[in-house]
mmCIF file of C-alpha atoms in Angstrom:
data_model
loop_
_atom_site.group_PDB
_atom_site.id
_atom_site.type_symbol
_atom_site.label_atom_id
_atom_site.label_comp_id
_atom_site.label_asym_id
_atom_site.label_seq_id
_atom_site.Cartn_x
_atom_site.Cartn_y
_atom_site.Cartn_z
ATOM 1 C CA MET A 7 -6.906 -3.801 24.707
ATOM 2 C CA ASN A 8 -4.019 -5.216 26.998
ATOM 3 C CA LYS A 9 -2.172 -6.131 23.989
ATOM 4 C CA LYS A 10 -0.257 -2.390 23.183
ATOM 5 C CA THR A 11 2.476 -3.837 20.324
ATOM 6 C CA ILE A 12 0.771 -4.202 17.019
ATOM 7 C CA SER A 13 1.535 -7.240 15.293
ATOM 8 C CA THR A 14 4.010 -7.429 12.860
ATOM 9 C CA LEU A 15 2.203 -9.162 10.236
ATOM 10 C CA LEU A 16 -1.687 -7.089 11.267
ATOM 11 C CA ALA A 17 0.766 -4.037 10.189
ATOM 12 C CA VAL A 18 1.828 -4.172 7.086
ATOM 13 C CA SER A 19 -1.543 -5.889 5.770
ATOM 14 C CA LEU A 20 -3.060 -2.612 6.397
ATOM 15 C CA LEU A 21 0.289 -0.783 4.854
ATOM 16 C CA MET A 22 -0.427 -2.661 1.999
ATOM 17 C CA PHE A 23 -4.353 -2.433 1.186
ATOM 18 C CA PRO A 24 -4.789 1.036 -0.059
ATOM 19 C CA GLN A 25 -1.468 0.494 -2.474
ATOM 20 C CA LEU A 26 -2.913 -3.182 -3.087
ATOM 21 C CA ILE A 27 -6.619 -1.158 -4.205
ATOM 22 C CA GLU A 28 -4.820 0.870 -6.373
ATOM 23 C CA THR A 29 -2.878 -1.389 -7.675
ATOM 24 C CA MET A 30 -6.159 -3.262 -8.860
ATOM 25 C CA TYR A 31 -6.889 -0.754 -10.219
ATOM 26 C CA SER A 32 -4.655 -0.130 -12.369
ATOM 27 C CA PRO A 33 -5.422 -3.188 -14.765
ATOM 28 C CA ALA A 34 -9.193 -2.351 -15.080
ATOM 29 C CA LEU A 35 -7.860 1.235 -17.038
ATOM 30 C CA THR A 36 -8.824 -0.022 -20.645
ATOM 31 C CA SER A 37 -12.074 -2.016 -19.743
ATOM 32 C CA ILE A 38 -12.747 1.712 -17.325
ATOM 33 C CA LYS A 39 -12.219 3.151 -21.278
ATOM 34 C CA ASN A 40 -14.428 1.747 -22.870
ATOM 35 C CA HIS A 41 -16.997 1.181 -20.477
ATOM 36 C CA PHE A 42 -17.842 4.277 -20.659
ATOM 37 C CA SER A 43 -16.126 5.492 -23.678
ATOM 38 C CA VAL A 44 -13.738 8.034 -22.242
ATOM 39 C CA THR A 45 -10.901 9.299 -23.070
ATOM 40 C CA THR A 46 -7.465 7.301 -21.990
ATOM 41 C CA SER A 47 -6.886 11.214 -19.208
ATOM 42 C CA GLU A 48 -10.074 10.683 -17.949
ATOM 43 C CA ALA A 49 -9.428 7.340 -17.654
ATOM 44 C CA ALA A 50 -6.281 7.787 -15.314
ATOM 45 C CA GLN A 51 -8.184 11.024 -13.645
ATOM 46 C CA ALA A 52 -9.048 8.411 -10.925
ATOM 47 C CA LEU A 53 -5.766 7.494 -9.857
ATOM 48 C CA SER A 54 -4.577 11.713 -9.526
ATOM 49 C CA LEU A 55 -7.607 11.954 -7.416
ATOM 50 C CA PHE A 56 -7.138 8.992 -5.386
ATOM 51 C CA PHE A 57 -4.028 10.230 -3.871
ATOM 52 C CA MET A 58 -5.282 13.801 -3.458
ATOM 53 C CA VAL A 59 -8.196 12.496 -1.259
ATOM 54 C CA PHE A 60 -5.963 10.367 -0.022
ATOM 55 C CA ALA A 61 -4.361 13.545 1.248
ATOM 56 C CA VAL A 62 -7.756 14.831 2.064
ATOM 57 C CA GLY A 63 -8.264 11.603 4.770
ATOM 58 C CA VAL A 64 -4.556 11.223 5.772
ATOM 59 C CA VAL A 65 -5.339 14.510 7.444
ATOM 60 C CA PHE A 66 -9.040 13.722 9.233
ATOM 61 C CA TRP A 67 -7.725 10.319 10.454
ATOM 62 C CA GLY A 68 -4.678 11.359 11.599
ATOM 63 C CA THR A 69 -6.462 13.923 13.091
ATOM 64 C CA MET A 70 -9.001 11.300 13.978
ATOM 65 C CA CYS A 71 -6.116 8.710 15.657
ATOM 66 C CA ASP A 72 -5.727 11.855 18.471
ATOM 67 C CA VAL A 73 -8.926 12.558 19.504
ATOM 68 C CA ILE A 74 -10.946 8.899 19.060
ATOM 69 C CA GLY A 75 -7.787 6.207 19.196
ATOM 70 C CA ARG A 76 -6.158 4.379 16.964
ATOM 71 C CA ARG A 77 -8.053 1.748 16.659
ATOM 72 C CA LEU A 78 -11.374 3.165 15.747
ATOM 73 C CA SER A 79 -10.286 5.542 13.421
ATOM 74 C CA THR A 80 -8.477 2.289 11.572
ATOM 75 C CA LEU A 81 -11.998 0.812 11.756
ATOM 76 C CA LEU A 82 -13.639 3.592 10.668
ATOM 77 C CA GLY A 83 -11.758 4.199 7.701
ATOM 78 C CA ILE A 84 -11.916 0.491 6.560
ATOM 79 C CA ALA A 85 -15.823 0.205 7.073
ATOM 80 C CA ILE A 86 -15.722 3.533 3.978
ATOM 81 C CA CYS A 87 -13.705 2.183 2.214
ATOM 82 C CA ILE A 88 -16.186 -1.351 1.872
ATOM 83 C CA ALA A 89 -18.926 1.219 1.105
ATOM 84 C CA SER A 90 -17.641 3.084 -1.179
ATOM 85 C CA ALA A 91 -16.140 0.451 -3.168
ATOM 86 C CA THR A 92 -19.641 -1.230 -3.158
ATOM 87 C CA PHE A 93 -21.312 2.278 -5.207
ATOM 88 C CA CYS A 94 -18.055 2.195 -6.733
ATOM 89 C CA TYR A 95 -19.823 -1.424 -8.333
ATOM 90 C CA TYR A 96 -23.136 -0.467 -9.047
ATOM 91 C CA SER A 97 -22.430 3.044 -10.377
ATOM 92 C CA PRO A 98 -23.726 3.332 -13.758
ATOM 93 C CA THR A 99 -21.991 6.339 -14.646
ATOM 94 C CA PHE A 100 -18.074 7.247 -14.845
ATOM 95 C CA GLN A 101 -18.689 10.955 -13.091
ATOM 96 C CA GLY A 102 -20.596 8.371 -10.477
ATOM 97 C CA LEU A 103 -17.636 5.706 -10.265
ATOM 98 C CA LEU A 104 -14.764 8.612 -9.723
ATOM 99 C CA TYR A 105 -17.237 9.588 -6.648
ATOM 100 C CA GLY A 106 -17.270 6.074 -5.449
ATOM 101 C CA PHE A 107 -13.359 5.825 -5.882
ATOM 102 C CA GLY A 108 -12.449 8.837 -4.027
ATOM 103 C CA ALA A 109 -14.927 7.894 -0.958
ATOM 104 C CA CYS A 110 -12.434 4.844 -1.086
ATOM 105 C CA ALA A 111 -9.411 7.082 -0.425
ATOM 106 C CA PHE A 112 -10.588 8.351 2.176
ATOM 107 C CA GLY A 113 -11.024 6.086 3.918
ATOM 108 C CA ALA A 114 -8.237 3.871 2.428
ATOM 109 C CA ALA A 115 -5.642 6.862 3.911
ATOM 110 C CA VAL A 116 -6.329 4.964 7.842
ATOM 111 C CA GLY A 117 -4.098 2.680 6.133
ATOM 112 C CA SER A 118 -1.508 5.392 6.142
ATOM 113 C CA VAL A 119 -2.016 7.416 8.581
ATOM 114 C CA CYS A 120 -3.439 5.037 11.716
ATOM 115 C CA THR A 121 -0.289 2.240 11.353
ATOM 116 C CA GLN A 122 2.837 4.395 10.794
ATOM 117 C CA THR A 123 1.603 6.424 14.542
ATOM 118 C CA ILE A 124 0.663 3.326 15.546
ATOM 119 C CA LEU A 125 4.184 2.357 14.713
ATOM 120 C CA ARG A 126 5.832 5.343 15.918
ATOM 121 C CA ASP A 127 3.735 4.652 18.981
ATOM 122 C CA SER A 128 5.644 1.590 20.151
ATOM 123 C CA PHE A 129 9.211 1.858 17.890
ATOM 124 C CA GLU A 130 11.556 4.975 17.576
ATOM 125 C CA GLY A 131 15.522 5.286 16.626
ATOM 126 C CA ALA A 132 17.368 2.821 14.794
ATOM 127 C CA SER A 133 14.118 0.152 15.911
ATOM 128 C CA LEU A 134 11.929 1.959 13.819
ATOM 129 C CA THR A 135 13.544 2.383 10.742
ATOM 130 C CA ARG A 136 13.748 -1.375 10.798
ATOM 131 C CA ILE A 137 10.682 -1.985 10.852
ATOM 132 C CA PHE A 138 10.185 0.385 7.979
ATOM 133 C CA SER A 139 12.355 -1.354 6.198
ATOM 134 C CA ILE A 140 10.710 -4.888 7.607
ATOM 135 C CA ALA A 141 7.164 -3.287 5.946
ATOM 136 C CA SER A 142 8.505 -2.234 3.230
ATOM 137 C CA THR A 143 9.698 -6.071 1.948
ATOM 138 C CA SER A 144 6.160 -6.236 2.943
ATOM 139 C CA ILE A 145 4.581 -4.141 0.745
ATOM 140 C CA GLY A 146 7.015 -4.295 -2.335
ATOM 141 C CA LEU A 147 4.320 -7.343 -3.072
ATOM 142 C CA SER A 148 1.709 -5.511 -3.261
ATOM 143 C CA PRO A 149 2.477 -4.677 -6.512
ATOM 144 C CA VAL A 150 2.520 -8.389 -7.960
ATOM 145 C CA ILE A 151 -1.351 -9.333 -5.597
ATOM 146 C CA GLY A 152 -2.352 -6.053 -6.742
ATOM 147 C CA MET A 153 -1.972 -6.246 -10.712
ATOM 148 C CA LEU A 154 -2.127 -10.367 -11.109
ATOM 149 C CA LEU A 155 -5.648 -10.141 -9.779
ATOM 150 C CA GLY A 156 -6.853 -6.875 -11.143
ATOM 151 C CA SER A 157 -5.705 -8.250 -15.058
ATOM 152 C CA TRP A 158 -6.608 -11.318 -13.642
ATOM 153 C CA LEU A 159 -10.367 -9.980 -12.724
ATOM 154 C CA THR A 160 -10.562 -7.743 -15.771
ATOM 155 C CA ALA A 161 -9.694 -9.584 -17.659
ATOM 156 C CA HIS A 162 -12.442 -12.081 -17.316
ATOM 157 C CA GLY A 163 -15.099 -9.293 -15.735
ATOM 158 C CA GLY A 164 -14.269 -6.764 -16.504
ATOM 159 C CA TYR A 165 -13.303 -3.889 -13.863
ATOM 160 C CA THR A 166 -17.174 -4.624 -11.611
ATOM 161 C CA TRP A 167 -15.230 -8.022 -10.522
ATOM 162 C CA VAL A 168 -11.711 -5.798 -9.390
ATOM 163 C CA PHE A 169 -14.537 -3.917 -7.009
ATOM 164 C CA ALA A 170 -16.055 -6.907 -6.175
ATOM 165 C CA ALA A 171 -12.769 -8.354 -4.963
ATOM 166 C CA MET A 172 -11.426 -5.079 -2.597
ATOM 167 C CA VAL A 173 -15.005 -5.535 -0.956
ATOM 168 C CA ILE A 174 -13.979 -9.632 -0.420
ATOM 169 C CA MET A 175 -10.518 -8.658 0.484
ATOM 170 C CA LEU A 176 -11.303 -5.376 3.210
ATOM 171 C CA SER A 177 -14.705 -7.031 5.117
ATOM 172 C CA LEU A 178 -11.998 -9.614 5.825
ATOM 173 C CA LEU A 179 -9.481 -6.591 7.060
ATOM 174 C CA LEU A 180 -12.003 -5.478 9.294
ATOM 175 C CA LEU A 181 -13.273 -8.537 10.677
ATOM 176 C CA TRP A 182 -9.354 -8.756 11.781
ATOM 177 C CA GLY A 183 -8.658 -5.438 12.933
ATOM 178 C CA GLY A 184 -11.828 -6.170 14.901
ATOM 179 C CA PHE A 185 -10.813 -8.751 16.755
ATOM 180 C CA ALA A 186 -6.591 -8.316 16.810
ATOM 181 C CA LEU A 187 -6.304 -4.057 16.807
ATOM 182 C CA PRO A 188 -4.666 -2.945 20.003
ATOM 183 C CA GLU A 189 -5.436 0.124 21.336
ATOM 184 C CA THR A 190 -1.756 2.648 21.463
ATOM 185 C CA LYS A 191 -2.586 6.243 22.065
ATOM 186 C CA PRO A 192 -1.227 6.958 25.045
ATOM 187 C CA ASN A 193 -3.097 8.165 28.159
ATOM 188 C CA HIS A 194 -1.269 11.567 28.407
ATOM 189 C CA ILE A 195 -1.242 12.604 24.660
ATOM 190 C CA LYS A 196 -0.759 16.558 24.482
ATOM 191 C CA ARG A 197 -3.477 17.653 22.156
ATOM 192 C CA ASP A 198 -2.496 21.133 20.322
ATOM 193 C CA SER A 199 -4.724 22.557 17.871
ATOM 194 C CA LEU A 200 -4.164 21.590 14.510
ATOM 195 C CA PHE A 201 -3.154 25.085 13.291
ATOM 196 C CA LEU A 202 -0.406 25.081 15.613
ATOM 197 C CA VAL A 203 1.081 22.094 14.686
ATOM 198 C CA ALA A 204 0.581 23.122 11.023
ATOM 199 C CA ASN A 205 2.503 26.273 11.584
ATOM 200 C CA LYS A 206 5.679 24.455 13.052
ATOM 201 C CA MET A 207 4.953 22.010 10.235
ATOM 202 C CA ILE A 208 5.305 24.794 7.092
ATOM 203 C CA ARG A 209 8.245 26.516 8.581
ATOM 204 C CA ASP A 210 10.259 23.211 9.106
ATOM 205 C CA GLY A 211 12.955 23.200 6.364
ATOM 206 C CA HIS A 212 13.179 19.502 7.014
ATOM 207 C CA ILE A 213 9.805 18.461 6.651
ATOM 208 C CA TRP A 214 9.049 19.949 3.526
ATOM 209 C CA TYR A 215 12.242 18.158 2.322
ATOM 210 C CA ILE A 216 10.435 14.709 3.097
ATOM 211 C CA ALA A 217 7.050 15.754 1.653
ATOM 212 C CA LEU A 218 8.681 16.539 -1.728
ATOM 213 C CA MET A 219 11.199 13.671 -1.412
ATOM 214 C CA VAL A 220 8.006 11.067 -0.716
ATOM 215 C CA GLY A 221 6.202 12.980 -3.286
ATOM 216 C CA LEU A 222 8.716 12.577 -5.974
ATOM 217 C CA ALA A 223 9.401 8.939 -4.818
ATOM 218 C CA ASN A 224 5.799 8.424 -4.923
ATOM 219 C CA ILE A 225 5.499 10.045 -8.030
ATOM 220 C CA ALA A 226 7.828 7.928 -10.187
ATOM 221 C CA LEU A 227 6.621 4.510 -8.866
ATOM 222 C CA PHE A 228 2.678 5.103 -9.358
ATOM 223 C CA SER A 229 2.854 6.985 -12.775
ATOM 224 C CA TYR A 230 4.185 4.003 -14.402
ATOM 225 C CA TYR A 231 0.367 2.540 -13.210
ATOM 226 C CA SER A 232 -0.829 5.339 -14.599
ATOM 227 C CA ILE A 233 0.701 5.497 -17.897
ATOM 228 C CA ALA A 234 2.147 1.823 -18.435
ATOM 229 C CA PRO A 235 -1.307 0.372 -19.657
ATOM 230 C CA PHE A 236 -2.177 2.074 -22.341
ATOM 231 C CA MET A 237 1.254 2.030 -23.990
ATOM 232 C CA PHE A 238 0.444 -1.886 -23.429
ATOM 233 C CA GLU A 239 -2.467 -1.438 -25.033
ATOM 234 C CA HIS A 240 -0.576 1.205 -27.134
ATOM 235 C CA LEU A 241 2.483 -1.505 -28.363
ATOM 236 C CA GLY A 242 0.015 -4.165 -28.552
ATOM 237 C CA ALA A 243 0.261 -6.594 -24.988
ATOM 238 C CA SER A 244 -2.277 -7.724 -23.279
ATOM 239 C CA VAL A 245 -3.452 -6.415 -19.672
ATOM 240 C CA LYS A 246 -1.944 -9.813 -18.594
ATOM 241 C CA PHE A 247 1.311 -9.212 -19.825
ATOM 242 C CA PHE A 248 0.662 -5.653 -17.823
ATOM 243 C CA GLY A 249 -0.526 -7.549 -14.621
ATOM 244 C CA ASN A 250 3.357 -10.403 -15.340
ATOM 245 C CA THR A 251 5.138 -6.870 -15.424
ATOM 246 C CA SER A 252 4.541 -6.236 -11.330
ATOM 247 C CA PHE A 253 6.888 -9.657 -11.135
ATOM 248 C CA VAL A 254 9.730 -7.367 -11.600
ATOM 249 C CA LEU A 255 8.435 -3.747 -10.291
ATOM 250 C CA ALA A 256 8.519 -6.172 -6.987
ATOM 251 C CA ALA A 257 12.039 -7.509 -6.913
ATOM 252 C CA GLY A 258 13.296 -4.017 -7.193
ATOM 253 C CA SER A 259 11.235 -3.095 -3.698
ATOM 254 C CA ILE A 260 11.860 -5.993 -2.132
ATOM 255 C CA LEU A 261 15.922 -6.013 -2.549
ATOM 256 C CA GLY A 262 15.692 -2.292 -2.075
ATOM 257 C CA SER A 263 14.085 -3.203 1.487
ATOM 258 C CA LEU A 264 16.332 -5.548 1.933
ATOM 259 C CA LEU A 265 20.122 -3.517 0.630
ATOM 260 C CA ASN A 266 18.411 -0.846 2.689
ATOM 261 C CA ILE A 267 18.760 -3.250 6.095
ATOM 262 C CA ARG A 268 22.199 -4.658 4.806
ATOM 263 C CA LEU A 269 23.582 -0.557 4.690
ATOM 264 C CA ILE A 270 21.860 0.681 7.931
ATOM 265 C CA ARG A 271 23.723 -2.694 10.074
ATOM 266 C CA LYS A 272 26.868 -1.274 8.415
ATOM 267 C CA HIS A 273 25.663 1.909 9.922
ATOM 268 C CA ILE A 274 25.939 3.630 6.499
ATOM 269 C CA ARG A 275 24.217 7.425 7.039
ATOM 270 C CA GLY A 276 20.740 7.616 5.907
ATOM 271 C CA ASP A 277 21.042 10.796 3.459
ATOM 272 C CA ILE A 278 23.981 8.861 1.343
ATOM 273 C CA ILE A 279 21.442 6.457 1.501
ATOM 274 C CA VAL A 280 18.630 8.775 -0.124
ATOM 275 C CA MET A 281 21.535 9.607 -2.621
ATOM 276 C CA LEU A 282 22.102 6.369 -3.879
ATOM 277 C CA SER A 283 18.281 5.805 -4.560
ATOM 278 C CA THR A 284 18.624 9.414 -6.799
ATOM 279 C CA LEU A 285 21.083 8.348 -9.259
ATOM 280 C CA MET A 286 19.031 4.602 -9.633
ATOM 281 C CA MET A 287 15.775 6.884 -10.082
ATOM 282 C CA LEU A 288 18.048 8.672 -13.216
ATOM 283 C CA ALA A 289 19.203 5.439 -14.428
ATOM 284 C CA ALA A 290 15.885 4.219 -14.807
ATOM 285 C CA GLY A 291 14.514 6.759 -16.185
ATOM 286 C CA LEU A 292 16.967 6.614 -18.948
ATOM 287 C CA GLY A 293 16.545 3.478 -19.370
ATOM 288 C CA VAL A 294 12.733 3.665 -19.874
ATOM 289 C CA TYR A 295 13.917 6.209 -23.010
ATOM 290 C CA LEU A 296 15.919 3.771 -24.662
ATOM 291 C CA LEU A 297 12.831 1.265 -24.386
ATOM 292 C CA GLN A 298 10.070 2.818 -24.626
ATOM 293 C CA GLU A 299 8.772 1.467 -28.004
ATOM 294 C CA THR A 300 9.396 -1.553 -27.152
ATOM 295 C CA VAL A 301 7.175 -3.487 -24.749
ATOM 296 C CA TRP A 302 10.547 -3.883 -22.970
ATOM 297 C CA PHE A 303 10.474 -0.905 -21.282
ATOM 298 C CA PHE A 304 9.036 -2.212 -17.905
ATOM 299 C CA ILE A 305 12.896 -4.322 -16.898
ATOM 300 C CA PRO A 306 14.293 -0.138 -15.695
ATOM 301 C CA MET A 307 10.922 -0.220 -13.451
ATOM 302 C CA ALA A 308 12.318 -1.972 -11.291
ATOM 303 C CA LEU A 309 15.510 0.980 -10.225
ATOM 304 C CA VAL A 310 12.620 2.859 -9.535
ATOM 305 C CA SER A 311 11.121 -0.084 -7.044
ATOM 306 C CA LEU A 312 14.271 -0.391 -5.912
ATOM 307 C CA SER A 313 15.309 3.452 -5.565
ATOM 308 C CA PHE A 314 11.567 3.432 -3.693
ATOM 309 C CA GLY A 315 12.488 0.722 -0.789
ATOM 310 C CA LEU A 316 16.028 2.434 -0.632
ATOM 311 C CA ALA A 317 14.326 5.701 -0.101
ATOM 312 C CA LEU A 318 11.163 5.808 1.673
ATOM 313 C CA PRO A 319 12.574 3.892 5.150
ATOM 314 C CA ASN A 320 15.373 6.138 5.649
ATOM 315 C CA LEU A 321 12.892 9.498 4.639
ATOM 316 C CA PHE A 322 10.127 7.864 7.223
ATOM 317 C CA SER A 323 12.373 7.095 10.366
ATOM 318 C CA THR A 324 13.206 11.207 10.572
ATOM 319 C CA ALA A 325 9.852 12.311 9.039
ATOM 320 C CA LEU A 326 8.567 13.667 13.267
ATOM 321 C CA ILE A 327 11.963 13.086 15.428
ATOM 322 C CA ASN A 328 10.996 16.397 16.584
ATOM 323 C CA TYR A 329 6.982 16.173 16.454
ATOM 324 C CA ARG A 330 6.641 13.381 19.316
ATOM 325 C CA ASN A 331 4.033 14.454 21.762
ATOM 326 C CA HIS A 332 1.065 14.909 18.501
ATOM 327 C CA LEU A 333 2.423 12.314 15.968
ATOM 328 C CA GLY A 334 -1.474 11.620 14.977
ATOM 329 C CA THR A 335 -1.523 15.386 13.722
ATOM 330 C CA ALA A 336 1.698 15.773 12.477
ATOM 331 C CA GLY A 337 1.720 12.645 10.894
ATOM 332 C CA ALA A 338 -1.637 13.606 9.342
ATOM 333 C CA LEU A 339 -0.178 16.887 7.568
ATOM 334 C CA LEU A 340 2.882 15.578 6.891
ATOM 335 C CA GLY A 341 0.704 13.100 4.441
ATOM 336 C CA LEU A 342 -1.511 16.108 3.892
ATOM 337 C CA PHE A 343 1.356 17.392 2.057
ATOM 338 C CA TYR A 344 3.000 14.391 0.591
ATOM 339 C CA TYR A 345 0.016 13.190 -0.995
ATOM 340 C CA LEU A 346 -1.573 16.603 -2.080
ATOM 341 C CA ILE A 347 2.009 16.954 -4.278
ATOM 342 C CA ILE A 348 1.895 12.577 -5.493
ATOM 343 C CA GLY A 349 -1.518 14.201 -6.601
ATOM 344 C CA PHE A 350 -0.997 16.768 -8.586
ATOM 345 C CA GLY A 351 1.911 15.388 -10.251
ATOM 346 C CA LEU A 352 -0.001 11.848 -11.141
ATOM 347 C CA ASP A 353 -2.781 14.349 -12.708
ATOM 348 C CA HIS A 354 -0.016 16.192 -14.505
ATOM 349 C CA ALA A 355 2.309 12.964 -15.516
ATOM 350 C CA ALA A 356 -1.220 11.500 -17.099
ATOM 351 C CA HIS A 357 -1.573 14.483 -19.209
ATOM 352 C CA VAL A 358 1.817 14.714 -20.401
ATOM 353 C CA GLY A 359 1.582 10.953 -20.810
ATOM 354 C CA ASN A 360 5.824 10.751 -20.945
ATOM 355 C CA LEU A 361 6.758 8.214 -18.446
ATOM 356 C CA ALA A 362 10.429 8.347 -19.641
ATOM 357 C CA MET A 363 9.620 12.271 -18.759
ATOM 358 C CA THR A 364 8.165 11.530 -15.487
ATOM 359 C CA LEU A 365 11.329 9.569 -14.600
ATOM 360 C CA LEU A 366 14.191 11.881 -15.192
ATOM 361 C CA VAL A 367 12.069 14.997 -13.833
ATOM 362 C CA CYS A 368 11.630 13.123 -10.621
ATOM 363 C CA GLY A 369 14.986 11.842 -9.815
ATOM 364 C CA GLY A 370 16.267 15.036 -10.937
ATOM 365 C CA CYS A 371 14.376 16.749 -8.901
ATOM 366 C CA SER A 372 15.080 13.970 -5.869
ATOM 367 C CA PHE A 373 18.936 15.224 -6.700
ATOM 368 C CA VAL A 374 19.041 18.994 -5.960
ATOM 369 C CA LEU A 375 17.295 18.027 -2.967
ATOM 370 C CA VAL A 376 19.578 15.465 -1.585
ATOM 371 C CA LEU A 377 22.627 17.811 -2.576
ATOM 372 C CA LEU A 378 21.121 21.036 -1.012
ATOM 373 C CA LYS A 379 19.862 18.721 2.066
ATOM 374 C CA LEU A 380 23.988 17.546 2.533
ATOM 375 C CA PHE A 381 25.551 21.043 2.059
ATOM 376 C CA THR A 382 22.660 22.573 4.216
ATOM 377 C CA ALA A 383 23.936 20.667 7.049
ATOM 378 C CA LYS A 384 27.595 20.543 7.133
ATOM 379 C CA THR A 385 27.159 24.509 6.278
ATOM 380 C CA SER A 386 25.340 24.349 9.918
ATOM 381 C CA LYS A 387 27.813 21.872 11.369
ATOM 382 C CA GLN A 388 30.770 24.007 10.438
ATOM 383 C CA THR A 389 28.810 27.344 11.651
ATOM 384 C CA SER A 390 28.539 25.230 15.261
ATOM 385 C CA GLU A 391 31.880 24.280 15.298
ATOM 386 C CA ASN A 392 33.486 27.610 14.558
ATOM 387 C CA ALA A 393 30.638 29.335 17.073
ATOM 388 C CA THR A 394 32.142 26.498 19.686
ATOM 389 C CA THR A 395 35.977 27.370 19.281
ATOM 390 C CA SER A 396 35.435 31.147 19.164
#
């Protein structure tokens, strides 16, 4: 293809679909629990499995981006996702559904790593931050779409209707991508060994900071989708009520992204914006703790979504500035790091089953990490200035 830049609408759709799949599945948790006669923690296990397998998929597809190209990798991943969702629809056992949903996560990983690689091919610096902010604003709508659609489908046809809808939507996305998705892979790309890039990144403190911060932000947000359905069930609220709470979360996410764009235009440093986001997460944890015995505990979750929309564009835009010669591989490894953190974190959160505690721990750890980052940066600057003057 001659066109070398992806349309914003297609890029947003590709970034949205993994989160859309996850949020569509969340309202179906109670249906799956009752249909297969499994425990609450077993039903929620699929969400942590999703992120763990997603991490493996990110490494695979990120590497394939540099081998067979961004376009073909993306289309193959969506095709695998369609086949896996179809398998889930027909699965007679809970174990089979878990395997199918895991395979769906493997294919869905292209929506994250391949799309981010395409965007990084085309933009950098402040332009890339603005693009990620626009994408985050749009992605903020996916919880509304996913949870409303998932809750409606679950209420009328159970979990099988959810997977049927996934197959239809992913098939449409595959057709759209087949016609409109460009190939942005540079003609002369540096093909370093996966192990060489991994060795460099493992020793890079900035990479670990990004991975931990992104992981904690996602654990805070997605723990709501794995724990809240059972909290609402315990409080006597319907699955449709849970779906309607997505409006509050989406409003927070969109507001956070719009606020981030405004702060960037005012030349506020990214680290300061991220610091603000951690304080909001702590406030959300306190709010959920105070309201957890009522159905209104979802309202403080808007602050978690707002925090998410503030932090992630600033984290992602600076994540791979030293790895531009191997964005596909580096992006894959970064994804592996933070998706494994998300997967294990959500698995632990599901077993504990305490949403407020999860938010407070994530917010506290994030706050400490930002303080360490600012302190390290200040120390390095002072050391450099002293070396220059002497």
